[in-house]
């Protein structure tokens, strides 16, 4: 099952996608795609629906959930990315957060004021569906509602050259494109076997597979649940493979007019144009 939120002339509508990618308006069943929707009862209800029973709609992809409260992120979670960043492989998951609003998959990326080092990062996203508190690794995937594509955009100077935690370099406006869809967990039987890629202006920059994660999805969820009670609607961004601009020689970063395309196997494609800061 693929769920999305579509911007239409009449406002954002929750949608169920058909096999051809058509979006069908299910607002007569649920008012929106929210934390309540991705709970087990909500997902079970939607699994019973047939897209063809509902009208087709057109529009752009809105943020995948209407009420994302928290977005947890794991840093340096691919050994070859840690190597290109010149940092040791972590012995425990590195946690930081994004505190900017979630964007639609194809919304523009806005360069922050004063930015010279805005970077790209394709990642597998995990959407929590069931409260998770001190859970085992064996039970962790039972708490997942679905998966999605995330571009963990980063301003590297803000992140690494200005002291303090990484949040300031990760949380600029437009730095959290999520989607285009939420793909239900039953359609992703093994989150550790998914190909990822990212292109900038048609040139391949990142290629990877989630099999190369240092900490797998189940381990990440179990680990985080030791410190934070994960709740339905929480999103976890699980780290990026090598090929980021910071790791290139010479380094390369996003500029106005660039186009970024990225995807995760079976989870859809994002496409963002880079635009200048506007007050």
Short mmCIF file of N, CA, C and O in Angstrom, two decimals, residues 67 94 98 129 133 136 204 230 245 258 278:
data_model
loop_
_atom_site.label_atom_id
_atom_site.label_comp_id
_atom_site.label_asym_id
_atom_site.label_seq_id
_atom_site.Cartn_x
_atom_site.Cartn_y
_atom_site.Cartn_z
N UNK A 67 1.37 16.02 10.40
CA UNK A 67 1.68 16.43 11.77
C UNK A 67 2.96 15.76 12.29
O UNK A 67 2.96 15.18 13.38
N UNK A 94 24.94 7.36 16.04
CA UNK A 94 25.04 8.79 16.31
C UNK A 94 23.68 9.42 16.05
O UNK A 94 23.15 9.33 14.94
N UNK A 98 16.36 16.71 13.14
CA UNK A 98 15.96 17.82 12.30
C UNK A 98 14.75 18.47 12.96
O UNK A 98 13.80 17.77 13.33
N UNK A 129 4.79 3.44 13.58
CA UNK A 129 3.34 3.29 13.65
C UNK A 129 2.81 2.90 15.01
O UNK A 129 1.63 3.09 15.30
N UNK A 133 8.99 1.56 23.32
CA UNK A 133 9.72 1.95 24.52
C UNK A 133 10.46 0.73 25.06
O UNK A 133 9.85 -0.28 25.42
N UNK A 136 12.92 -4.82 22.06
CA UNK A 136 14.03 -5.64 21.59
C UNK A 136 14.25 -5.41 20.10
O UNK A 136 13.35 -4.98 19.36
N UNK A 204 25.47 11.10 -11.57
CA UNK A 204 25.34 10.25 -10.39
C UNK A 204 26.37 10.64 -9.33
O UNK A 204 27.57 10.70 -9.60
N UNK A 230 9.43 6.25 21.25
CA UNK A 230 9.02 6.55 19.89
C UNK A 230 7.51 6.43 19.77
O UNK A 230 6.90 5.52 20.33
N UNK A 245 28.72 15.80 -1.26
CA UNK A 245 29.62 16.84 -1.76
C UNK A 245 30.78 17.11 -0.86
O UNK A 245 31.90 17.42 -1.33
N UNK A 258 20.63 24.23 -9.55
CA UNK A 258 20.91 22.80 -9.58
C UNK A 258 19.61 22.01 -9.41
O UNK A 258 18.64 22.47 -8.78
N UNK A 278 15.21 33.49 0.19
CA UNK A 278 14.30 34.62 0.11
C UNK A 278 13.76 34.91 1.51
O UNK A 278 13.32 33.99 2.21
#
